Amino acid sequence: AAAPGLLLALTVALRTLNCFLVQTSFVPDEYWQSLEVAHRMVFNWSSSVLNIHNYGYLTWEWTSSLRGYSYPLIFASMYKALQLLAKDNVQLLIWVPRLAQAVLAAFADVKLYSLVQHLENSETAKFVFFCQLCSWFTWYSCTRTLTNTMETILTIFALSYYPIKGSKMGNSCKYLALVALAIVVRPTAVIPWMPLVFSNFLQEQRKADLILHKCIPVGLVTVGTSLIIDRVFFGEWVLVQLNFLKFNVLQNLGTFYGSHPWHWYFTQGLPVVLGPHLPFFIHGCVLAPRRYRIFLLAVIWTVLVYSTLSHKEFRFIYSVLPFCMIFCGYSLKHLKAWKKSAASFLLLSNLLPALYTGLVHQRGTLDVMSHIQQLCNNSHQSQAFVFILMPCHSTPFYSHVHCPLKMRFLQCPPNLTGNESYTDEADVFYSNPLGWLNKEFHNDTLLPSHLILFSVLEQEISPFLALRGYEKTATVFHTHVPQGRVGSHIYIYRRKTEMNH
């Protein structure tokens, strides 16, 4: 009995280390769809007192009811607990949710191990577990506060109760409840589960029983709970899952955030996410017994469905990675003479991308927050006004500052009104940065005390900076591969105080 406990303890320790070794930003949703919402749910009390209308800014997805409050509620309860204990300092607000996510990820890793142990044997389970812990993309993503992360964790939990042939752990009620939970967190979780649920239905002798006594009650309870939670926080009845589907699939407004060719997941998405595991995955697919074909079908089906949507991202297919790891582990176990070298290759080749993406690539937008936090301890806090002149949502917001500082960033909601000539604020700004700044701040009394910008913008707005008496106070490294509006460094400019008198 000590062995599973020991395995869990070691995995929790590893994922905790993992959490602290990921200090970079991946996508804005990591904060804006979870921590920012949670921060507002708990700390919004101060907004009316302090005249800050956006102490806890909600993005357009929330004002259009496309997202549900069930996932942010998890973090809001952590924030509330910290607040009640008078421990709501900014470092704890940043790290506690991530550590909680890391612990959940560790539980999921061990669940995957015990699943394969039940289906196969301890040796195969060991290799699958090794592959899961080696995966650079899992390392990069599993401790982040992303809905994709929670969707993947719940998918592993659900998988461990899925009634596959030869499984003694199968439990329709449990796996359906976990799948329903995943769909509440992120409606797209329905995609990988479609073939699995359908296959379960075909194999089930008592089909009516499965639908009437399991599917329907589970569905009603989860949808009902999610509806009530959203009713409390939106103040009206909304079915966010339906809105989400309408927006992303029927109106296809996701293209606003970029579109990719149909084959992107096959030529780039999956190869990058799998990384060095790719040859083992292919080898494992050839070797694996027939009953695992349903897992492979889930992977192929998910990638095909996502390929039909024009907006594509690596994280969208994160939820099929655990399925892939089962095949990778299968491959490793059956490599007779090459086992050791293959395992060493996997470990070393994943280590580099894991450490680089976790510690180096795109770290500036988080590092810059500690400079902003320092303004909170300042006696001039009430006069401070920080304007983030970056592509919108580049940085987190109040969840990483936690004081009622006046802050502003460039807005970029998509065209929700159907206006033909629509351009968002960020695009208007970037089309003529200098002109925009001169027009926006024609009156000196409105000027921000601090400007935060990417290095690529500096030259273009230098006349404005010089004329208005801004001086550079800090340079923060961001990335080795600057692209477009994103520069290699972030500059912090402060307005000289003598200008104010």
Coordinates of C-alpha atoms in Angstrom, one line a residue:
A1 CA 0.0 0.0 0.0
A2 CA 3.0 2.3 0.5
A3 CA 4.0 2.1 -3.1
P4 CA 1.0 4.1 -4.6
G5 CA 1.3 6.6 -1.8
L6 CA 5.0 7.0 -2.4
L7 CA 4.5 7.3 -6.1
L8 CA 1.9 10.1 -5.6
A9 CA 4.2 11.9 -3.1
L10 CA 7.1 11.8 -5.6
T11 CA 4.8 13.0 -8.5
V12 CA 3.4 15.8 -6.4
A13 CA 7.0 16.9 -5.6
L14 CA 8.0 16.7 -9.2
R15 CA 4.9 18.8 -10.4
T16 CA 5.6 21.3 -7.6
L17 CA 9.1 21.7 -9.0
N18 CA 7.6 21.9 -12.4
C19 CA 5.3 24.7 -11.3
F20 CA 8.2 26.8 -10.1
L21 CA 10.2 26.1 -13.2
V22 CA 7.5 27.6 -15.4
Q23 CA 7.9 31.3 -15.2
T24 CA 6.8 32.3 -18.7
S25 CA 3.5 33.3 -20.3
F26 CA 1.8 31.1 -22.8
V27 CA -1.5 32.6 -23.8
P28 CA -3.6 35.5 -22.3
D29 CA -6.4 33.1 -21.4
E30 CA -4.2 31.7 -18.6
Y31 CA -5.0 34.9 -16.6
W32 CA -7.9 36.6 -18.4
Q33 CA -10.3 33.6 -18.3
S34 CA -9.5 32.4 -14.8
L35 CA -7.4 34.5 -12.4
E36 CA -8.6 37.9 -13.4
V37 CA -12.2 36.8 -13.2
A38 CA -11.6 35.1 -9.8
H39 CA -9.9 38.3 -8.6
R40 CA -12.8 40.4 -9.5
M41 CA -15.3 37.9 -8.0
V42 CA -13.5 38.3 -4.6
F43 CA -12.0 41.7 -4.5
N44 CA -14.3 43.9 -6.5
W45 CA -15.6 45.5 -3.3
S46 CA -13.1 48.3 -3.6
S47 CA -14.0 49.5 -7.0
S48 CA -16.8 51.8 -5.9
V49 CA -14.8 53.2 -3.1
L50 CA -11.7 53.9 -5.1
N51 CA -13.3 55.1 -8.3
I52 CA -11.5 52.5 -10.4
H53 CA -14.2 51.3 -12.8
N54 CA -12.1 48.3 -13.8
Y55 CA -10.6 46.9 -10.6
G56 CA -11.0 43.5 -12.0
Y57 CA -11.5 43.9 -15.7
L58 CA -13.8 41.4 -17.5
T59 CA -13.0 40.7 -21.2
W60 CA -15.7 40.7 -23.9
E61 CA -16.1 36.9 -23.6
W62 CA -17.6 37.5 -20.1
T63 CA -19.7 40.5 -21.1
S64 CA -21.1 38.4 -24.0
S65 CA -21.7 35.4 -21.7
L66 CA -19.5 33.0 -23.6
R67 CA -17.7 31.7 -20.6
G68 CA -19.0 30.1 -17.4
Y69 CA -18.0 31.0 -13.8
S70 CA -17.6 27.3 -12.7
Y71 CA -13.8 27.2 -13.4
P72 CA -12.9 30.7 -12.0
L73 CA -15.0 29.9 -9.0
I74 CA -12.3 27.3 -8.0
F75 CA -9.7 30.1 -7.8
A76 CA -12.1 32.6 -6.3
S77 CA -12.6 30.2 -3.4
M78 CA -8.8 30.0 -2.9
Y79 CA -8.6 33.8 -3.0
K80 CA -11.5 34.1 -0.6
A81 CA -9.7 31.7 1.8
L82 CA -6.5 33.8 1.6
Q83 CA -8.5 37.0 2.2
L84 CA -10.2 35.5 5.3
L85 CA -6.9 34.4 6.6
A86 CA -5.5 38.0 5.8
K87 CA -2.9 36.3 3.7
D88 CA -4.0 37.8 0.4
N89 CA -0.6 39.1 -0.7
V90 CA 0.1 39.2 -4.3
Q91 CA 2.7 36.4 -4.4
L92 CA 0.3 34.0 -2.8
L93 CA -2.5 35.1 -5.2
I94 CA -0.1 34.2 -8.1
W95 CA 1.3 30.9 -6.9
V96 CA -1.5 29.2 -4.9
P97 CA -3.8 28.6 -7.9
R98 CA -0.8 27.3 -9.9
L99 CA 0.3 25.0 -7.1
A100 CA -3.2 23.7 -6.8
Q101 CA -3.2 23.0 -10.6
A102 CA 0.2 21.3 -10.2
V103 CA -1.1 19.0 -7.4
L104 CA -4.1 18.1 -9.6
A105 CA -1.8 17.4 -12.5
A106 CA 0.2 15.0 -10.3
F107 CA -3.0 13.1 -9.3
A108 CA -3.8 12.8 -13.0
D109 CA -0.3 11.4 -13.8
V110 CA -0.7 8.7 -11.2
K111 CA -4.3 8.0 -12.4
L112 CA -2.8 7.4 -15.9
Y113 CA -0.3 5.0 -14.4
S114 CA -2.9 3.0 -12.5
L115 CA -5.1 2.9 -15.6
V116 CA -2.4 1.2 -17.7
Q117 CA -1.5 -1.0 -14.8
H118 CA -5.0 -2.4 -14.7
L119 CA -5.3 -2.7 -18.5
E120 CA -1.8 -4.1 -19.1
N121 CA 0.8 -4.6 -16.3
S122 CA 3.1 -2.7 -14.1
E123 CA 5.9 -2.6 -16.6
T124 CA 3.9 -1.0 -19.4
A125 CA 2.4 1.4 -16.9
K126 CA 5.9 2.4 -15.8
F127 CA 6.8 3.3 -19.4
V128 CA 3.5 5.2 -20.0
F129 CA 4.1 7.1 -16.8
F130 CA 7.7 7.9 -17.8
C131 CA 6.5 9.2 -21.2
Q132 CA 3.9 11.4 -19.5
L133 CA 6.4 12.9 -17.1
C134 CA 8.9 13.4 -19.9
S135 CA 6.6 15.3 -22.2
W136 CA 7.8 18.8 -22.7
F137 CA 4.4 20.2 -23.6
T138 CA 2.8 18.7 -20.5
W139 CA 5.6 20.2 -18.4
Y140 CA 4.9 23.6 -20.1
S141 CA 1.2 23.5 -19.7
C142 CA 0.1 21.3 -16.8
T143 CA 0.6 23.8 -14.0
R144 CA -1.0 26.8 -15.8
T145 CA -4.4 28.1 -14.9
L146 CA -5.9 27.4 -18.4
T147 CA -9.2 25.7 -19.1
N148 CA -7.3 23.4 -21.4
T149 CA -5.2 22.2 -18.5
M150 CA -8.3 21.4 -16.4
E151 CA -10.0 19.8 -19.4
T152 CA -6.9 17.5 -19.9
I153 CA -6.8 16.6 -16.2
L154 CA -10.5 15.8 -16.1
T155 CA -10.1 13.8 -19.3
I156 CA -7.4 11.6 -17.6
F157 CA -9.6 11.1 -14.5
A158 CA -12.6 10.2 -16.8
L159 CA -10.4 7.8 -18.8
S160 CA -9.5 5.9 -15.7
Y161 CA -13.2 5.0 -15.2
Y162 CA -13.9 4.4 -18.9
P163 CA -15.3 0.9 -19.5
I164 CA -12.8 -0.4 -22.1
K165 CA -12.5 -4.1 -22.7
G166 CA -10.4 -5.7 -20.0
S167 CA -10.9 -2.9 -17.5
K168 CA -12.2 -3.8 -14.0
M169 CA -12.2 -0.1 -13.1
G170 CA -15.0 0.8 -15.6
N171 CA -17.7 2.9 -14.1
S172 CA -20.1 4.6 -16.5
C173 CA -21.5 7.0 -13.9
K174 CA -18.1 8.2 -12.7
Y175 CA -16.6 8.6 -16.2
L176 CA -19.7 10.4 -17.5
A177 CA -19.8 12.8 -14.6
L178 CA -16.1 13.7 -15.1
V179 CA -16.7 14.2 -18.9
A180 CA -19.7 16.4 -18.1
L181 CA -17.5 18.4 -15.7
A182 CA -14.8 18.8 -18.4
I183 CA -17.5 20.1 -20.8
V184 CA -18.7 22.6 -18.2
V185 CA -15.1 23.9 -17.8
R186 CA -14.5 23.9 -21.6
P187 CA -17.3 23.0 -24.0
T188 CA -14.9 21.6 -26.6
A189 CA -14.1 18.7 -24.2
V190 CA -17.1 17.1 -25.9
I191 CA -15.0 16.5 -29.0
P192 CA -12.5 13.8 -27.9
W193 CA -15.3 12.1 -25.9
M194 CA -17.7 11.7 -28.8
P195 CA -16.2 8.5 -30.2
L196 CA -15.6 7.1 -26.7
V197 CA -19.1 7.7 -25.4
F198 CA -20.6 6.4 -28.7
S199 CA -18.4 3.2 -28.6
N200 CA -19.5 2.7 -24.9
F201 CA -23.1 3.0 -26.0
L202 CA -22.7 0.4 -28.8
Q203 CA -21.0 -2.1 -26.5
E204 CA -23.5 -1.6 -23.6
Q205 CA -26.1 -4.4 -23.4
R206 CA -28.6 -2.3 -21.4
K207 CA -28.7 0.8 -23.7
A208 CA -31.9 2.3 -22.3
D209 CA -30.5 1.9 -18.8
L210 CA -27.2 3.7 -19.7
I211 CA -29.2 6.6 -21.2
L212 CA -32.0 6.9 -18.7
H213 CA -30.2 6.1 -15.4
K214 CA -26.7 7.4 -16.2
C215 CA -26.4 9.9 -19.1
I216 CA -29.6 11.9 -18.4
P217 CA -29.2 12.3 -14.5
V218 CA -25.5 13.1 -14.9
G219 CA -26.2 15.6 -17.6
L220 CA -29.0 17.3 -15.6
V221 CA -27.0 17.6 -12.4
T222 CA -23.9 19.1 -14.1
V223 CA -25.7 21.4 -16.5
G224 CA -28.1 22.4 -13.6
T225 CA -25.2 23.2 -11.3
S226 CA -23.3 25.2 -13.9
L227 CA -26.6 27.1 -14.8
I228 CA -27.1 28.0 -11.1
I229 CA -23.4 29.2 -10.7
D230 CA -23.7 31.3 -13.8
R231 CA -27.1 32.7 -12.7
V232 CA -25.5 33.9 -9.4
F233 CA -22.6 35.7 -11.1
F234 CA -24.2 36.9 -14.3
G235 CA -27.4 37.9 -12.6
E236 CA -29.5 36.2 -15.2
W237 CA -30.1 32.8 -16.7
V238 CA -27.5 32.0 -19.4
L239 CA -26.4 28.8 -21.1
V240 CA -22.8 29.7 -21.8
Q241 CA -22.0 26.4 -23.6
L242 CA -24.6 27.2 -26.2
N243 CA -23.2 30.8 -26.7
F244 CA -19.7 29.4 -26.9
L245 CA -20.8 26.9 -29.7
K246 CA -22.7 29.6 -31.6
F247 CA -19.7 32.0 -31.5
N248 CA -16.9 29.6 -32.3
V249 CA -18.6 27.2 -34.7
L250 CA -21.7 28.8 -36.3
Q251 CA -20.4 32.4 -36.6
N252 CA -16.7 31.3 -36.7
L253 CA -15.7 34.6 -35.1
G254 CA -12.5 32.8 -33.7
T255 CA -10.8 33.7 -37.1
F256 CA -10.5 37.2 -35.6
Y257 CA -7.5 35.8 -33.6
G258 CA -5.8 34.4 -36.8
S259 CA -6.5 31.6 -39.1
H260 CA -4.4 28.6 -40.2
P261 CA -4.5 26.2 -43.2
W262 CA -6.6 23.1 -42.7
H263 CA -3.6 20.7 -42.4
W264 CA -1.9 22.8 -39.6
Y265 CA -2.6 20.3 -36.8
F266 CA -1.1 17.4 -38.9
T267 CA 2.0 19.3 -40.1
Q268 CA 2.7 21.5 -37.1
G269 CA 0.2 21.2 -34.2
L270 CA 0.6 17.5 -33.3
P271 CA 4.3 17.1 -34.2
V272 CA 5.2 20.1 -32.0
V273 CA 3.0 19.1 -29.0
L274 CA 4.3 15.5 -29.2
G275 CA 7.8 16.7 -29.9
P276 CA 10.4 13.9 -29.6
H277 CA 7.6 11.4 -28.7
L278 CA 6.3 11.5 -32.2
P279 CA 8.2 8.4 -33.6
F280 CA 7.3 6.4 -30.5
F281 CA 3.7 7.4 -30.9
I282 CA 3.6 6.2 -34.5
H283 CA 5.4 3.0 -33.5
G284 CA 3.0 2.5 -30.6
C285 CA -0.1 2.9 -32.8
V286 CA 1.2 0.1 -35.0
L287 CA 1.9 -2.2 -32.1
A288 CA -1.0 -1.6 -29.7
P289 CA -3.7 -4.2 -29.3
R290 CA -7.0 -3.8 -31.0
R291 CA -8.9 -2.6 -28.0
Y292 CA -6.8 0.6 -27.9
R293 CA -8.0 1.6 -31.4
I294 CA -10.8 3.6 -29.7
F295 CA -8.1 5.8 -28.1
L296 CA -6.4 6.3 -31.4
L297 CA -9.8 7.1 -33.0
A298 CA -10.4 9.7 -30.3
V299 CA -7.0 11.4 -31.2
I300 CA -7.6 11.3 -35.0
W301 CA -11.3 12.4 -34.7
T302 CA -10.3 15.4 -32.4
V303 CA -7.5 16.6 -34.7
L304 CA -9.9 16.3 -37.7
V305 CA -12.7 18.3 -36.0
Y306 CA -10.3 21.0 -34.9
S307 CA -8.8 21.1 -38.4
T308 CA -12.2 22.3 -39.8
L309 CA -12.1 25.4 -37.6
S310 CA -9.9 28.2 -39.0
H311 CA -8.5 29.4 -35.7
K312 CA -5.9 26.9 -34.5
E313 CA -3.7 26.7 -31.4
F314 CA -1.3 24.1 -29.9
R315 CA -3.2 24.1 -26.6
F316 CA -6.5 23.1 -28.3
I317 CA -5.2 19.5 -28.8
Y318 CA -3.5 19.3 -25.4
S319 CA -6.4 17.1 -24.2
V320 CA -5.5 14.2 -26.5
L321 CA -1.8 14.1 -25.3
P322 CA -2.6 11.6 -22.5
F323 CA -4.1 9.2 -25.1
C324 CA -0.9 9.6 -27.2
M325 CA 1.2 8.8 -24.1
I326 CA -0.4 5.4 -23.8
F327 CA 0.9 4.5 -27.3
C328 CA 4.3 6.0 -26.6
G329 CA 4.7 3.9 -23.5
Y330 CA 3.6 0.8 -25.4
S331 CA 6.2 1.5 -28.0
L332 CA 9.0 1.9 -25.4
K333 CA 8.1 -1.3 -23.6
H334 CA 8.4 -3.3 -26.8
L335 CA 11.8 -1.9 -27.8
K336 CA 13.9 -4.9 -26.9
A337 CA 17.6 -3.8 -27.1
W338 CA 17.0 -0.1 -27.4
K339 CA 14.9 0.5 -24.3
K340 CA 17.6 2.3 -22.3
S341 CA 18.9 4.5 -25.1
A342 CA 15.3 5.4 -26.2
A343 CA 14.4 6.4 -22.7
S344 CA 17.6 8.5 -22.3
F345 CA 16.8 10.1 -25.7
L346 CA 13.3 11.0 -24.6
L347 CA 14.4 12.4 -21.3
L348 CA 17.2 14.6 -22.7
S349 CA 15.5 15.8 -25.9
N350 CA 12.4 16.9 -23.9
L351 CA 14.5 18.5 -21.1
L352 CA 15.8 21.3 -23.4
P353 CA 12.4 22.6 -24.8
A354 CA 10.8 22.2 -21.4
L355 CA 13.4 24.3 -19.6
Y356 CA 13.7 26.8 -22.4
T357 CA 10.0 27.4 -22.8
G358 CA 9.4 27.3 -19.1
L359 CA 12.2 29.7 -18.0
V360 CA 13.3 31.8 -21.0
H361 CA 10.8 32.2 -23.8
Q362 CA 8.2 34.9 -23.2
R363 CA 9.0 35.7 -19.6
G364 CA 9.1 39.5 -19.8
T365 CA 5.3 40.0 -19.6
L366 CA 5.3 38.3 -16.2
D367 CA 8.6 39.9 -15.0
V368 CA 7.3 43.3 -15.7
M369 CA 4.4 42.8 -13.3
S370 CA 6.8 42.9 -10.3
H371 CA 7.9 46.4 -11.4
I372 CA 4.2 47.4 -11.4
Q373 CA 3.7 45.8 -8.0
Q374 CA 6.4 48.1 -6.5
L375 CA 4.2 51.1 -7.3
C376 CA 1.6 49.7 -4.8
N377 CA 4.0 50.2 -1.9
N378 CA 4.8 53.7 -3.0
S379 CA 3.4 56.8 -1.3
H380 CA 2.5 58.2 -4.7
Q381 CA 0.2 55.2 -5.5
S382 CA -2.8 57.4 -5.9
Q383 CA -1.1 59.5 -8.6
A384 CA 0.3 56.5 -10.4
F385 CA -1.3 55.6 -13.8
V386 CA 0.2 52.7 -15.7
F387 CA -0.6 52.4 -19.4
I388 CA 0.4 49.1 -21.1
L389 CA 1.1 50.0 -24.7
M390 CA 1.3 46.4 -25.9
P391 CA -0.8 44.0 -28.0
C392 CA -3.9 43.7 -25.8
H393 CA -3.9 41.2 -22.9
S394 CA -0.1 40.8 -23.3
T395 CA 0.3 40.9 -19.5
P396 CA -2.0 39.8 -16.6
F397 CA -3.8 42.5 -14.8
Y398 CA -5.0 43.0 -11.2
S399 CA -4.5 39.3 -10.2
H400 CA -0.8 40.0 -10.5
V401 CA -0.8 43.5 -8.9
H402 CA -3.5 43.2 -6.2
C403 CA -3.8 46.9 -5.4
P404 CA -6.1 49.5 -6.7
L405 CA -3.6 51.1 -9.0
K406 CA -5.0 53.0 -12.0
M407 CA -4.1 50.8 -15.0
R408 CA -5.1 50.8 -18.7
F409 CA -4.3 48.6 -21.7
L410 CA -5.2 48.7 -25.4
Q411 CA -8.6 47.0 -26.0
C412 CA -9.3 44.5 -28.7
P413 CA -12.8 43.0 -28.7
P414 CA -13.8 41.3 -31.9
N415 CA -16.4 42.8 -34.2
L416 CA -19.5 41.8 -32.2
T417 CA -21.8 44.5 -33.8
G418 CA -21.3 43.4 -37.4
N419 CA -20.0 46.8 -38.3
E420 CA -18.3 46.7 -41.7
S421 CA -15.6 49.3 -41.0
Y422 CA -14.8 48.0 -37.4
T423 CA -11.3 48.3 -36.1
D424 CA -10.3 47.6 -32.5
E425 CA -8.4 50.1 -30.3
A426 CA -5.1 48.1 -30.5
D427 CA -5.2 48.1 -34.3
V428 CA -6.1 51.8 -34.5
F429 CA -3.1 52.5 -32.2
Y430 CA -0.6 50.4 -34.2
S431 CA -1.7 51.9 -37.5
N432 CA -0.3 55.2 -36.2
P433 CA 1.2 55.0 -32.7
L434 CA 2.5 58.6 -32.5
G435 CA -0.6 60.2 -33.9
W436 CA -2.8 58.2 -31.6
L437 CA -0.8 59.1 -28.4
N438 CA -0.7 62.8 -29.3
K439 CA -4.5 62.8 -29.9
E440 CA -5.3 60.7 -26.8
F441 CA -3.1 62.8 -24.5
H442 CA -3.3 66.3 -25.9
N443 CA -4.0 67.4 -22.4
D444 CA -0.9 67.0 -20.0
T445 CA -3.1 66.4 -16.9
L446 CA -4.3 63.0 -18.4
L447 CA -0.8 61.7 -19.0
P448 CA 0.1 58.2 -17.6
S449 CA 2.9 58.2 -15.0
H450 CA 4.3 55.0 -16.5
L451 CA 4.3 53.6 -20.0
I452 CA 5.1 49.9 -20.7
L453 CA 6.0 49.0 -24.2
F454 CA 7.8 46.4 -26.4
S455 CA 11.2 47.5 -27.7
V456 CA 10.0 47.5 -31.3
L457 CA 7.7 50.4 -30.6
E458 CA 10.2 52.7 -28.9
Q459 CA 11.7 54.4 -32.0
E460 CA 8.3 55.2 -33.5
I461 CA 7.0 57.0 -30.4
S462 CA 10.3 58.5 -29.2
P463 CA 9.2 62.1 -30.1
F464 CA 6.2 61.7 -27.8
L465 CA 8.4 60.3 -25.0
A466 CA 11.0 63.1 -25.3
L467 CA 8.4 65.9 -25.5
R468 CA 6.4 64.7 -22.5
G469 CA 9.4 64.1 -20.4
Y470 CA 9.5 60.3 -20.1
E471 CA 12.7 58.5 -19.1
K472 CA 13.4 54.8 -19.4
T473 CA 13.7 53.2 -15.9
A474 CA 13.8 49.5 -16.7
T475 CA 14.5 47.0 -19.5
V476 CA 13.1 43.6 -19.1
F477 CA 14.0 40.6 -21.4
H478 CA 11.1 38.9 -23.1
T479 CA 12.0 36.6 -25.9
H480 CA 14.8 35.6 -28.4
V481 CA 12.3 35.4 -31.2
P482 CA 10.5 38.8 -31.5
Q483 CA 7.6 38.8 -34.0
G484 CA 5.6 41.6 -35.4
R485 CA 4.3 43.9 -32.5
V486 CA 6.1 41.8 -29.9
G487 CA 9.7 42.9 -29.2
S488 CA 12.7 41.1 -27.6
H489 CA 12.6 43.4 -24.6
I490 CA 10.0 45.4 -22.6
Y491 CA 10.8 49.0 -21.6
I492 CA 9.3 50.8 -18.7
Y493 CA 9.1 54.6 -19.0
R494 CA 8.4 56.9 -16.1
R495 CA 7.4 60.5 -16.4
K496 CA 9.9 62.8 -14.6
T497 CA 8.2 64.3 -11.5
E498 CA 9.5 67.8 -12.0
M499 CA 7.4 67.9 -15.2
N500 CA 4.3 67.6 -13.0
H501 CA 4.9 70.8 -11.0

